[in-house]
Amino acid sequence: MNQHVTGAAIKELRERKGLTQGGLAQQLAVSDKAVSKWETGRGYPDITLLEPLAQALGVSVAELFLGEAVVNTNVSANMARSRFYVCPVCGNVVSSVGEASVSCHGVQLVALDAEDFDEAHAAVVERVEDELYVQVSHPMTKRHYVSFIAAVSSNRVQLVKTYPEGAAEARFKIDGMSAIYYFCNKDGLFKVQV
């Protein structure tokens, strides 16, 4: 934990909740001096207090570590604004609509920025009856592969997990799709407008 960010975050979140240091201390069964020490960076909360502290402040533990509450201003929930996160440890894929605080295996995940595809990551998108067939021209070895392909429309995300030594291909229902995304484990996220 960065002591400046942690102390500032605790103070800001406490004030947003309309709590005094004494009020927060009472909820956590600690002294108000302990809360003061946390907020001024002269001490840290005990690890056993992180979950109760986050609950008292109305945030997740991950948001507490981030130092700010995650506020999703995307109230229309347009799926075309989806963000993708990939765990570097296990390859887990998480998608969100708008901002999110996502962690996996103790690692804070960052939303991936999609690039337009290049020659080394070319994709072919074909209509086959009422589906789109997507094939990514990419090696699929244990060390270098496409780990997922996703189709995004305004009301849904369709995601197919792909695996090393398999094929980098997927079929998706045509449903107002606006983009196809695919993730190379070495070169990042790519996007094709549909």
Coordinates of N, CA, C and O in Angstrom, one line a residue:
M1 N 0.8 -1.2 0.0 CA 0.0 0.0 0.0 C 0.9 1.2 0.0 O 1.8 1.3 0.8
N2 N 0.5 2.2 -0.8 CA 1.2 3.5 -0.8 C 0.6 4.3 0.3 O -0.6 4.6 0.3
Q3 N 1.4 4.7 1.3 CA 0.8 5.3 2.5 C 0.2 6.6 2.2 O -0.8 7.0 2.8
H4 N 0.7 7.4 1.3 CA 0.0 8.7 1.0 C -1.4 8.5 0.3 O -2.4 9.0 0.7
V5 N -1.4 7.6 -0.7 CA -2.6 7.3 -1.3 C -3.6 6.6 -0.4 O -4.8 7.0 -0.3
T6 N -3.2 5.7 0.4 CA -4.1 5.0 1.3 C -4.7 6.0 2.4 O -5.9 6.0 2.6
G7 N -3.8 6.8 3.0 CA -4.3 7.8 4.0 C -5.3 8.7 3.3 O -6.4 9.0 3.9
A8 N -4.9 9.3 2.2 CA -5.8 10.2 1.5 C -7.1 9.6 1.1 O -8.2 10.2 1.2
A9 N -7.0 8.3 0.6 CA -8.2 7.6 0.2 C -9.2 7.4 1.4 O -10.4 7.6 1.3
I10 N -8.6 6.9 2.5 CA -9.4 6.7 3.7 C -10.1 8.0 4.1 O -11.4 8.0 4.3
K11 N -9.4 9.1 4.1 CA -10.0 10.3 4.5 C -11.1 10.8 3.6 O -12.2 11.2 4.0
E12 N -10.8 10.7 2.3 CA -11.8 11.2 1.3 C -13.0 10.3 1.3 O -14.1 10.9 1.3
L13 N -12.9 9.0 1.4 CA -14.0 8.1 1.4 C -14.8 8.3 2.7 O -16.0 8.3 2.7
R14 N -14.1 8.5 3.8 CA -14.8 8.7 5.1 C -15.6 10.0 5.1 O -16.8 10.0 5.5
E15 N -15.0 11.1 4.5 CA -15.8 12.3 4.4 C -17.0 12.2 3.5 O -18.0 12.8 3.8
R16 N -16.8 11.5 2.4 CA -17.9 11.3 1.5 C -19.1 10.6 2.1 O -20.2 10.9 1.8
K17 N -18.8 9.7 3.1 CA -19.8 8.9 3.8 C -20.4 9.8 4.9 O -21.3 9.4 5.6
G18 N -19.8 11.0 5.2 CA -20.3 11.8 6.3 C -19.9 11.3 7.6 O -20.6 11.6 8.6
L19 N -18.8 10.6 7.7 CA -18.4 10.0 9.0 C -17.3 10.8 9.6 O -16.4 11.4 8.8
T20 N -17.3 10.9 10.9 CA -16.1 11.5 11.6 C -15.1 10.4 11.8 O -15.4 9.3 11.6
Q21 N -13.9 10.8 12.2 CA -12.9 9.8 12.5 C -13.4 9.0 13.7 O -13.2 7.8 13.7
G22 N -14.0 9.6 14.7 CA -14.6 8.8 15.8 C -15.7 7.9 15.4 O -15.7 6.8 15.9
G23 N -16.5 8.3 14.4 CA -17.6 7.5 14.0 C -17.1 6.2 13.2 O -17.5 5.1 13.4
L24 N -16.0 6.4 12.4 CA -15.4 5.3 11.7 C -14.7 4.4 12.7 O -14.8 3.2 12.6
A25 N -14.0 5.0 13.6 CA -13.3 4.2 14.6 C -14.3 3.3 15.4 O -14.0 2.2 15.7
Q26 N -15.4 3.9 15.8 CA -16.4 3.1 16.5 C -16.9 1.9 15.7 O -17.1 0.8 16.3
Q27 N -17.2 2.1 14.4 CA -17.7 1.0 13.6 C -16.6 -0.1 13.5 O -17.0 -1.3 13.4
L28 N -15.3 0.3 13.6 CA -14.3 -0.7 13.4 C -13.7 -1.2 14.7 O -12.8 -2.0 14.7
A29 N -14.2 -0.7 15.8 CA -13.7 -1.0 17.2 C -12.2 -0.7 17.3 O -11.5 -1.5 17.8
V30 N -11.8 0.5 16.9 CA -10.5 1.0 17.1 C -10.6 2.4 17.6 O -11.7 2.9 17.7
S31 N -9.5 3.0 18.0 CA -9.5 4.3 18.5 C -9.5 5.3 17.4 O -9.1 5.0 16.3
D32 N -10.1 6.5 17.7 CA -10.0 7.6 16.7 C -8.6 8.0 16.4 O -8.3 8.5 15.3
K33 N -7.7 7.8 17.3 CA -6.3 8.1 17.0 C -5.7 7.2 16.0 O -4.9 7.5 15.2
A34 N -6.2 5.9 16.0 CA -5.7 5.0 14.9 C -6.2 5.4 13.6 O -5.4 5.4 12.6
V35 N -7.4 5.9 13.4 CA -7.9 6.4 12.2 C -7.1 7.6 11.8 O -6.7 7.8 10.6
S36 N -6.8 8.5 12.7 CA -6.0 9.7 12.4 C -4.6 9.3 11.9 O -4.1 9.9 10.9
K37 N -4.0 8.3 12.5 CA -2.7 7.8 12.0 C -2.8 7.3 10.6 O -1.9 7.5 9.8
W38 N -3.8 6.5 10.3 CA -4.0 6.0 8.9 C -4.1 7.2 7.9 O -3.4 7.2 6.9
E39 N -4.9 8.1 8.3 CA -5.2 9.2 7.3 C -4.0 10.2 7.1 O -3.8 10.8 6.1
T40 N -3.1 10.2 8.1 CA -1.9 11.1 8.0 C -0.7 10.3 7.6 O 0.4 10.9 7.4
G41 N -0.8 9.0 7.3 CA 0.3 8.2 6.8 C 1.3 7.8 7.9 O 2.4 7.4 7.5
R42 N 0.9 7.9 9.1 CA 1.8 7.5 10.2 C 1.6 6.1 10.6 O 2.2 5.6 11.6
G43 N 0.7 5.4 10.0 CA 0.4 4.0 10.3 C -0.6 3.5 9.3 O -1.1 4.2 8.4
Y44 N -0.7 2.1 9.3 CA -1.6 1.4 8.4 C -2.6 0.7 9.1 O -2.4 0.2 10.3
P45 N -3.8 0.5 8.5 CA -4.8 -0.4 9.2 C -4.2 -1.8 9.2 O -3.6 -2.3 8.2
D46 N -4.6 -2.6 10.2 CA -4.3 -4.0 10.3 C -5.0 -4.7 9.1 O -6.1 -4.3 8.8
I47 N -4.3 -5.7 8.6 CA -4.8 -6.4 7.4 C -6.2 -7.0 7.7 O -7.1 -7.1 6.8
T48 N -6.5 -7.4 8.9 CA -7.8 -7.9 9.3 C -8.9 -6.9 9.3 O -10.1 -7.2 9.3
L49 N -8.5 -5.6 9.2 CA -9.5 -4.5 9.2 C -9.8 -4.1 7.8 O -10.7 -3.2 7.6
L50 N -9.1 -4.5 6.8 CA -9.3 -4.0 5.4 C -10.7 -4.3 4.9 O -11.4 -3.3 4.4
E51 N -11.3 -5.5 5.1 CA -12.6 -5.7 4.6 C -13.7 -4.9 5.4 O -14.5 -4.3 4.8
P52 N -13.6 -4.9 6.7 CA -14.6 -4.1 7.5 C -14.4 -2.6 7.2 O -15.4 -1.9 7.1
L53 N -13.2 -2.1 7.0 CA -12.9 -0.7 6.6 C -13.6 -0.4 5.3 O -14.3 0.6 5.1
A54 N -13.4 -1.3 4.3 CA -14.0 -1.0 3.0 C -15.5 -1.0 3.1 O -16.1 -0.1 2.5
Q55 N -16.1 -1.9 3.8 CA -17.5 -2.0 4.0 C -18.0 -0.7 4.7 O -19.0 -0.1 4.2
A56 N -17.3 -0.2 5.7 CA -17.7 1.0 6.4 C -17.6 2.2 5.5 O -18.5 3.1 5.6
L57 N -16.7 2.2 4.5 CA -16.5 3.3 3.6 C -17.4 3.2 2.3 O -17.4 4.0 1.5
G58 N -18.0 2.0 2.2 CA -18.9 1.8 1.1 C -18.2 1.5 -0.2 O -18.7 1.8 -1.3
V59 N -17.0 0.9 -0.2 CA -16.3 0.5 -1.4 C -15.8 -0.9 -1.2 O -15.9 -1.5 -0.2
S60 N -15.3 -1.5 -2.3 CA -14.7 -2.8 -2.3 C -13.2 -2.7 -1.8 O -12.6 -1.6 -1.8
V61 N -12.6 -3.8 -1.4 CA -11.2 -3.7 -0.9 C -10.3 -3.3 -2.1 O -9.4 -2.5 -1.9
A62 N -10.7 -3.8 -3.3 CA -9.9 -3.4 -4.5 C -9.9 -1.8 -4.7 O -8.9 -1.2 -5.0
E63 N -11.1 -1.2 -4.5 CA -11.2 0.2 -4.6 C -10.4 0.9 -3.5 O -9.8 2.0 -3.8
L64 N -10.4 0.3 -2.3 CA -9.6 0.9 -1.2 C -8.2 0.9 -1.6 O -7.5 1.9 -1.4
F65 N -7.7 -0.2 -2.2 CA -6.3 -0.2 -2.6 C -6.0 0.8 -3.8 O -4.9 1.3 -3.9
L66 N -7.0 0.9 -4.7 CA -6.8 1.9 -5.8 C -6.7 3.3 -5.3 O -6.1 4.2 -5.9
G67 N -7.4 3.6 -4.1 CA -7.4 4.9 -3.6 C -8.6 5.7 -4.0 O -8.6 6.9 -3.8
E68 N -9.5 5.1 -4.7 CA -10.7 5.9 -5.2 C -11.8 5.0 -5.4 O -11.6 3.8 -5.8
A69 N -13.0 5.5 -5.3 CA -14.2 4.7 -5.6 C -14.4 4.7 -7.1 O -14.1 5.7 -7.8
V70 N -14.8 3.5 -7.7 CA -15.0 3.5 -9.1 C -16.4 3.8 -9.3 O -17.3 3.2 -8.8
V71 N -16.6 4.9 -10.1 CA -18.0 5.3 -10.4 C -18.2 5.1 -11.9 O -17.5 5.6 -12.8
N72 N -19.2 4.4 -12.3 CA -19.5 4.1 -13.6 C -20.5 5.2 -14.1 O -21.7 5.2 -13.7
T73 N -20.0 6.1 -15.0 CA -20.9 7.1 -15.5 C -21.6 6.7 -16.7 O -22.4 7.5 -17.3
N74 N -21.4 5.5 -17.2 CA -22.1 4.9 -18.3 C -23.5 4.4 -17.9 O -23.7 3.2 -17.9
V75 N -24.4 5.2 -17.6 CA -25.7 4.8 -17.1 C -26.5 4.1 -18.2 O -27.5 3.4 -17.8
S76 N -26.2 4.3 -19.4 CA -27.0 3.7 -20.5 C -26.7 2.3 -20.7 O -27.4 1.5 -21.4
A77 N -25.6 1.8 -20.1 CA -25.1 0.4 -20.2 C -25.0 -0.1 -21.6 O -25.4 -1.2 -21.9
N78 N -24.5 0.7 -22.5 CA -24.3 0.3 -23.9 C -23.1 -0.6 -24.0 O -22.0 -0.3 -23.7
M79 N -23.4 -1.9 -24.3 CA -22.4 -2.9 -24.4 C -21.3 -2.6 -25.4 O -20.2 -3.1 -25.3
A80 N -21.5 -1.7 -26.3 CA -20.5 -1.4 -27.3 C -19.4 -0.6 -26.6 O -18.3 -0.5 -27.2
R81 N -19.5 -0.2 -25.4 CA -18.5 0.5 -24.6 C -17.7 -0.5 -23.7 O -17.1 -0.1 -22.8
S82 N -17.8 -1.8 -24.0 CA -17.2 -2.8 -23.2 C -15.7 -2.6 -23.1 O -15.1 -2.2 -24.1
R83 N -15.2 -3.0 -21.9 CA -13.8 -3.0 -21.7 C -13.4 -4.4 -21.4 O -14.2 -5.2 -20.8
F84 N -12.2 -4.8 -21.7 CA -11.7 -6.2 -21.5 C -10.5 -6.2 -20.6 O -9.6 -5.3 -20.7
Y85 N -10.4 -7.1 -19.7 CA -9.3 -7.3 -18.8 C -8.8 -8.8 -18.9 O -9.6 -9.7 -19.0
V86 N -7.5 -9.0 -18.9 CA -7.0 -10.4 -19.0 C -5.9 -10.5 -17.8 O -5.0 -9.7 -17.7
C87 N -6.1 -11.6 -17.1 CA -5.2 -11.9 -16.0 C -3.9 -12.5 -16.6 O -3.9 -13.5 -17.3
P88 N -2.7 -11.9 -16.2 CA -1.4 -12.4 -16.7 C -1.0 -13.7 -16.1 O -0.2 -14.4 -16.6
V89 N -1.7 -14.1 -15.0 CA -1.3 -15.3 -14.3 C -2.1 -16.5 -14.9 O -1.5 -17.5 -15.2
C90 N -3.4 -16.4 -15.0 CA -4.2 -17.5 -15.4 C -4.9 -17.4 -16.7 O -5.5 -18.3 -17.2
G91 N -4.9 -16.2 -17.3 CA -5.5 -16.0 -18.6 C -7.0 -15.7 -18.5 O -7.7 -15.6 -19.5
N92 N -7.5 -15.5 -17.3 CA -8.9 -15.2 -17.1 C -9.3 -14.0 -17.9 O -8.6 -13.0 -17.9
V93 N -10.5 -14.0 -18.5 CA -11.0 -12.8 -19.2 C -12.2 -12.3 -18.5 O -13.1 -13.0 -18.2
V94 N -12.2 -11.0 -18.3 CA -13.3 -10.3 -17.6 C -13.7 -9.1 -18.5 O -12.8 -8.4 -19.0
S95 N -15.0 -8.9 -18.7 CA -15.4 -7.7 -19.5 C -16.3 -6.9 -18.6 O -16.9 -7.4 -17.7
S96 N -16.3 -5.6 -18.8 CA -17.2 -4.7 -18.1 C -17.7 -3.7 -19.0 O -17.2 -3.4 -20.1
V97 N -18.8 -3.1 -18.6 CA -19.4 -1.9 -19.3 C -19.0 -0.7 -18.5 O -19.5 -0.5 -17.4
G98 N -18.2 0.1 -19.1 CA -17.7 1.3 -18.3 C -16.5 0.9 -17.4 O -15.9 -0.1 -17.6
E99 N -16.3 1.8 -16.5 CA -15.1 1.6 -15.6 C -15.4 0.5 -14.6 O -16.5 0.2 -14.2
A100 N -14.3 -0.2 -14.2 CA -14.4 -1.2 -13.2 C -13.1 -1.3 -12.5 O -12.0 -0.9 -13.0
S101 N -13.1 -1.9 -11.3 CA -11.9 -2.2 -10.5 C -11.8 -3.7 -10.5 O -12.7 -4.4 -9.9
V102 N -10.9 -4.3 -11.3 CA -10.8 -5.7 -11.5 C -9.5 -6.3 -11.0 O -8.4 -5.7 -11.4
S103 N -9.5 -7.3 -10.2 CA -8.3 -8.0 -9.9 C -8.4 -9.5 -10.0 O -9.5 -10.0 -9.8
C104 N -7.3 -10.2 -10.2 CA -7.3 -11.6 -10.3 C -5.9 -12.1 -9.8 O -4.9 -11.5 -10.2
H105 N -5.9 -13.1 -9.0 CA -4.7 -13.6 -8.4 C -3.8 -12.5 -7.7 O -2.6 -12.5 -7.8
G106 N -4.5 -11.6 -7.1 CA -3.9 -10.5 -6.4 C -3.3 -9.5 -7.3 O -2.6 -8.6 -6.8
V107 N -3.6 -9.5 -8.6 CA -3.0 -8.5 -9.5 C -4.1 -7.6 -9.9 O -5.2 -8.0 -10.3
Q108 N -3.9 -6.3 -9.8 CA -4.9 -5.3 -10.3 C -4.8 -5.3 -11.8 O -3.8 -5.0 -12.4
L109 N -5.9 -5.6 -12.5 CA -5.9 -5.6 -13.9 C -6.2 -4.3 -14.5 O -7.0 -3.5 -13.9
V110 N -5.6 -4.0 -15.6 CA -5.9 -2.7 -16.3 C -6.7 -3.0 -17.6 O -6.4 -4.0 -18.3
A111 N -7.6 -2.2 -17.9 CA -8.4 -2.3 -19.1 C -7.5 -2.3 -20.3 O -6.6 -1.4 -20.4
L112 N -7.7 -3.2 -21.2 CA -6.9 -3.2 -22.4 C -7.3 -2.2 -23.5 O -8.5 -2.0 -23.6
D113 N -6.4 -1.6 -24.1 CA -6.7 -0.7 -25.2 C -6.6 -1.4 -26.5 O -5.5 -2.1 -26.8
A114 N -7.6 -1.4 -27.3 CA -7.6 -2.1 -28.6 C -6.9 -1.3 -29.7 O -7.1 -0.1 -29.8
E115 N -6.2 -2.0 -30.5 CA -5.5 -1.4 -31.6 C -6.2 -2.0 -32.9 O -6.8 -3.1 -32.9
D116 N -6.1 -1.2 -34.0 CA -6.5 -1.8 -35.2 C -5.6 -2.9 -35.6 O -4.4 -2.9 -35.3
F117 N -6.2 -4.0 -36.2 CA -5.4 -5.1 -36.6 C -4.3 -4.8 -37.6 O -4.4 -3.8 -38.3
D118 N -3.2 -5.5 -37.5 CA -2.1 -5.4 -38.4 C -1.9 -6.6 -39.2 O -2.7 -7.6 -39.1
E119 N -0.9 -6.6 -40.1 CA -0.7 -7.8 -41.0 C -0.5 -9.1 -40.2 O -0.9 -10.2 -40.6
A120 N 0.3 -9.0 -39.1 CA 0.6 -10.2 -38.3 C -0.6 -10.7 -37.5 O -0.6 -11.8 -37.0
H121 N -1.6 -9.8 -37.4 CA -2.8 -10.2 -36.7 C -4.1 -10.0 -37.5 O -5.1 -9.5 -37.0
A122 N -4.0 -10.3 -38.7 CA -5.2 -10.1 -39.6 C -6.3 -11.1 -39.3 O -6.1 -12.2 -38.9
A123 N -7.5 -10.6 -39.4 CA -8.7 -11.4 -39.2 C -9.6 -11.4 -40.4 O -9.7 -10.4 -41.1
V124 N -10.3 -12.5 -40.6 CA -11.2 -12.6 -41.7 C -12.6 -12.8 -41.1 O -12.8 -13.6 -40.2
V125 N -13.5 -11.9 -41.4 CA -14.9 -12.0 -40.9 C -15.8 -12.2 -42.1 O -15.9 -11.4 -43.0
E126 N -16.5 -13.4 -42.0 CA -17.4 -13.7 -43.1 C -18.8 -14.0 -42.6 O -19.0 -14.6 -41.5
R127 N -19.8 -13.7 -43.4 CA -21.2 -14.0 -43.0 C -21.5 -15.4 -43.5 O -21.3 -15.7 -44.7
V128 N -22.0 -16.3 -42.6 CA -22.4 -17.6 -42.9 C -23.8 -17.8 -42.4 O -24.0 -17.9 -41.2
E129 N -24.8 -17.7 -43.3 CA -26.2 -17.7 -42.9 C -26.5 -16.6 -41.9 O -26.3 -15.4 -42.2
D130 N -26.9 -16.9 -40.7 CA -27.3 -15.9 -39.7 C -26.2 -15.7 -38.7 O -26.4 -15.2 -37.6
E131 N -24.9 -16.1 -39.0 CA -23.8 -16.0 -38.1 C -22.6 -15.3 -38.8 O -22.6 -15.2 -40.0
L132 N -21.7 -14.8 -38.0 CA -20.5 -14.3 -38.5 C -19.4 -15.3 -38.1 O -19.3 -15.7 -36.9
Y133 N -18.6 -15.7 -39.0 CA -17.5 -16.6 -38.8 C -16.2 -15.7 -38.8 O -16.0 -14.9 -39.7
V134 N -15.5 -15.8 -37.7 CA -14.2 -15.0 -37.5 C -13.1 -16.0 -37.4 O -13.1 -16.9 -36.6
Q135 N -12.1 -15.7 -38.3 CA -10.8 -16.5 -38.2 C -9.7 -15.5 -38.2 O -9.6 -14.6 -39.0
V136 N -8.8 -15.7 -37.2 CA -7.7 -14.9 -37.0 C -6.4 -15.6 -37.5 O -6.2 -16.7 -37.1
S137 N -5.7 -15.0 -38.4 CA -4.5 -15.6 -39.0 C -3.4 -15.4 -38.0 O -2.8 -14.3 -37.9
H138 N -3.1 -16.4 -37.2 CA -2.2 -16.2 -36.1 C -1.6 -17.5 -35.6 O -2.4 -18.5 -35.6
P139 N -0.4 -17.6 -35.3 CA 0.1 -18.9 -34.7 C -0.6 -19.2 -33.4 O -0.9 -18.3 -32.7
M140 N -0.8 -20.5 -33.2 CA -1.5 -20.9 -32.0 C -0.6 -21.9 -31.3 O -0.9 -23.1 -31.2
T141 N 0.6 -21.4 -30.7 CA 1.5 -22.3 -30.0 C 1.3 -22.1 -28.5 O 0.6 -21.2 -28.1
K142 N 2.0 -22.9 -27.7 CA 1.8 -22.7 -26.2 C 2.4 -21.4 -25.7 O 2.0 -20.9 -24.7
R143 N 3.3 -20.8 -26.5 CA 3.9 -19.5 -26.1 C 3.3 -18.3 -26.7 O 3.4 -17.2 -26.2
H144 N 2.7 -18.4 -27.8 CA 2.1 -17.3 -28.6 C 0.8 -17.7 -29.2 O 0.8 -18.5 -30.1
Y145 N -0.3 -17.1 -28.8 CA -1.6 -17.5 -29.2 C -2.6 -16.4 -29.0 O -2.4 -15.5 -28.3
V146 N -3.8 -16.6 -29.6 CA -5.0 -15.7 -29.4 C -5.8 -16.4 -28.3 O -6.1 -17.6 -28.4
S147 N -6.0 -15.7 -27.2 CA -6.7 -16.3 -26.1 C -8.2 -16.1 -26.1 O -8.9 -16.9 -25.4
F148 N -8.7 -15.1 -26.8 CA -10.2 -15.0 -26.9 C -10.6 -14.2 -28.1 O -9.8 -13.4 -28.6
I149 N -11.8 -14.4 -28.6 CA -12.4 -13.6 -29.6 C -13.7 -13.2 -29.1 O -14.5 -14.0 -28.6
A150 N -14.1 -11.9 -29.3 CA -15.4 -11.4 -28.8 C -16.1 -10.6 -29.8 O -15.4 -9.9 -30.6
A151 N -17.4 -10.7 -29.9 CA -18.2 -9.9 -30.8 C -19.0 -9.0 -29.9 O -19.7 -9.4 -28.9
V152 N -19.1 -7.7 -30.2 CA -19.7 -6.7 -29.3 C -20.8 -6.0 -30.1 O -20.6 -5.5 -31.2
S153 N -22.0 -5.9 -29.5 CA -23.1 -5.1 -30.1 C -23.6 -4.2 -29.0 O -23.0 -4.2 -27.9
S154 N -24.6 -3.4 -29.3 CA -25.1 -2.5 -28.3 C -25.8 -3.1 -27.1 O -25.9 -2.5 -26.1
N155 N -26.2 -4.4 -27.3 CA -26.9 -5.1 -26.2 C -26.3 -6.4 -25.7 O -26.9 -7.1 -24.9
R156 N -25.1 -6.8 -26.3 CA -24.5 -8.0 -25.8 C -23.1 -8.2 -26.2 O -22.6 -7.5 -27.1
V157 N -22.4 -9.0 -25.4 CA -21.0 -9.3 -25.7 C -21.0 -10.9 -25.8 O -21.4 -11.6 -24.9
Q158 N -20.5 -11.3 -26.9 CA -20.4 -12.8 -27.1 C -18.9 -13.1 -27.1 O -18.2 -12.4 -27.9
L159 N -18.5 -14.0 -26.3 CA -17.0 -14.2 -26.1 C -16.7 -15.7 -26.2 O -17.4 -16.5 -25.6
V160 N -15.7 -16.0 -27.0 CA -15.3 -17.4 -27.2 C -13.8 -17.5 -26.7 O -13.0 -16.7 -27.2
K161 N -13.5 -18.3 -25.8 CA -12.2 -18.5 -25.3 C -11.5 -19.5 -26.2 O -12.1 -20.5 -26.6
T162 N -10.3 -19.2 -26.7 CA -9.5 -20.0 -27.6 C -8.3 -20.5 -26.8 O -7.9 -19.8 -25.9
Y163 N -7.7 -21.6 -27.3 CA -6.6 -22.2 -26.5 C -5.4 -22.5 -27.4 O -5.6 -22.7 -28.6
P164 N -4.2 -22.5 -26.8 CA -3.0 -22.9 -27.6 C -3.2 -24.2 -28.3 O -3.8 -25.1 -27.8
E165 N -2.6 -24.3 -29.5 CA -2.7 -25.4 -30.3 C -4.1 -25.8 -30.8 O -4.3 -26.8 -31.4
G166 N -5.0 -24.9 -30.7 CA -6.3 -25.0 -31.2 C -6.4 -24.0 -32.4 O -5.4 -23.5 -32.9
A167 N -7.6 -23.7 -32.8 CA -7.8 -22.8 -33.9 C -8.3 -21.4 -33.3 O -9.0 -21.3 -32.4
A168 N -7.8 -20.3 -34.0 CA -8.2 -19.0 -33.6 C -9.4 -18.6 -34.4 O -9.3 -17.9 -35.4
E169 N -10.5 -19.2 -34.1 CA -11.7 -19.0 -34.9 C -13.0 -19.1 -34.0 O -12.9 -19.7 -32.9
A170 N -14.1 -18.4 -34.4 CA -15.3 -18.4 -33.6 C -16.5 -18.1 -34.5 O -16.3 -17.5 -35.6
R171 N -17.7 -18.5 -34.1 CA -18.9 -18.1 -34.8 C -19.8 -17.3 -33.8 O -19.8 -17.7 -32.6
F172 N -20.4 -16.3 -34.3 CA -21.2 -15.4 -33.5 C -22.5 -15.1 -34.1 O -22.6 -15.0 -35.4
K173 N -23.6 -15.1 -33.4 CA -24.9 -14.7 -33.9 C -24.8 -13.2 -34.3 O -24.3 -12.4 -33.6
I174 N -25.4 -12.9 -35.5 CA -25.4 -11.6 -35.9 C -26.5 -10.9 -35.2 O -27.7 -11.3 -35.2
D175 N -26.1 -9.9 -34.4 CA -27.1 -9.2 -33.6 C -26.7 -7.7 -33.4 O -26.4 -7.3 -32.4
G176 N -26.7 -7.0 -34.5 CA -26.3 -5.6 -34.5 C -24.8 -5.4 -34.1 O -24.5 -4.4 -33.5
M177 N -24.0 -6.3 -34.4 CA -22.6 -6.2 -34.0 C -21.9 -5.0 -34.5 O -22.1 -4.6 -35.7
S178 N -21.1 -4.4 -33.7 CA -20.4 -3.2 -34.1 C -18.9 -3.5 -34.2 O -18.2 -2.8 -35.0
A179 N -18.4 -4.5 -33.5 CA -16.9 -4.7 -33.5 C -16.6 -6.2 -33.1 O -17.3 -6.8 -32.3
I180 N -15.5 -6.6 -33.6 CA -14.9 -7.9 -33.2 C -13.6 -7.6 -32.5 O -12.8 -6.8 -33.0
Y181 N -13.3 -8.2 -31.3 CA -12.1 -8.0 -30.5 C -11.4 -9.3 -30.4 O -12.1 -10.4 -30.3
Y182 N -10.1 -9.4 -30.4 CA -9.4 -10.6 -30.1 C -8.0 -10.2 -29.5 O -7.5 -9.1 -29.7
F183 N -7.6 -11.1 -28.6 CA -6.5 -10.8 -27.7 C -5.3 -11.8 -28.0 O -5.4 -13.0 -27.9
C184 N -4.2 -11.2 -28.4 CA -2.9 -12.0 -28.6 C -2.2 -11.9 -27.2 O -2.0 -10.8 -26.7
N185 N -1.7 -13.0 -26.7 CA -1.1 -13.0 -25.4 C 0.3 -12.3 -25.4 O 0.8 -11.9 -24.3
K186 N 0.8 -12.0 -26.5 CA 2.1 -11.2 -26.6 C 1.9 -9.8 -27.1 O 2.7 -8.9 -26.6
D187 N 1.0 -9.6 -28.0 CA 0.9 -8.2 -28.6 C -0.4 -7.4 -28.2 O -0.5 -6.3 -28.7
G188 N -1.3 -8.0 -27.4 CA -2.4 -7.2 -26.9 C -3.7 -7.4 -27.7 O -3.9 -8.4 -28.4
L189 N -4.6 -6.4 -27.4 CA -6.0 -6.5 -28.0 C -6.1 -5.8 -29.3 O -5.6 -4.7 -29.5
F190 N -6.8 -6.5 -30.2 CA -7.0 -6.0 -31.6 C -8.5 -5.8 -31.8 O -9.3 -6.6 -31.2
K191 N -8.8 -4.9 -32.7 CA -10.2 -4.6 -33.0 C -10.5 -4.6 -34.5 O -9.7 -4.0 -35.2
V192 N -11.6 -5.1 -34.9 CA -12.1 -5.0 -36.3 C -13.5 -4.5 -36.3 O -14.4 -5.0 -35.6
Q193 N -13.7 -3.3 -36.9 CA -15.1 -2.8 -37.0 C -15.9 -3.7 -38.0 O -15.4 -4.1 -39.0
V194 N -17.1 -4.0 -37.6 CA -18.0 -4.8 -38.5 C -18.9 -4.0 -39.3 O -19.5 -3.1 -38.7

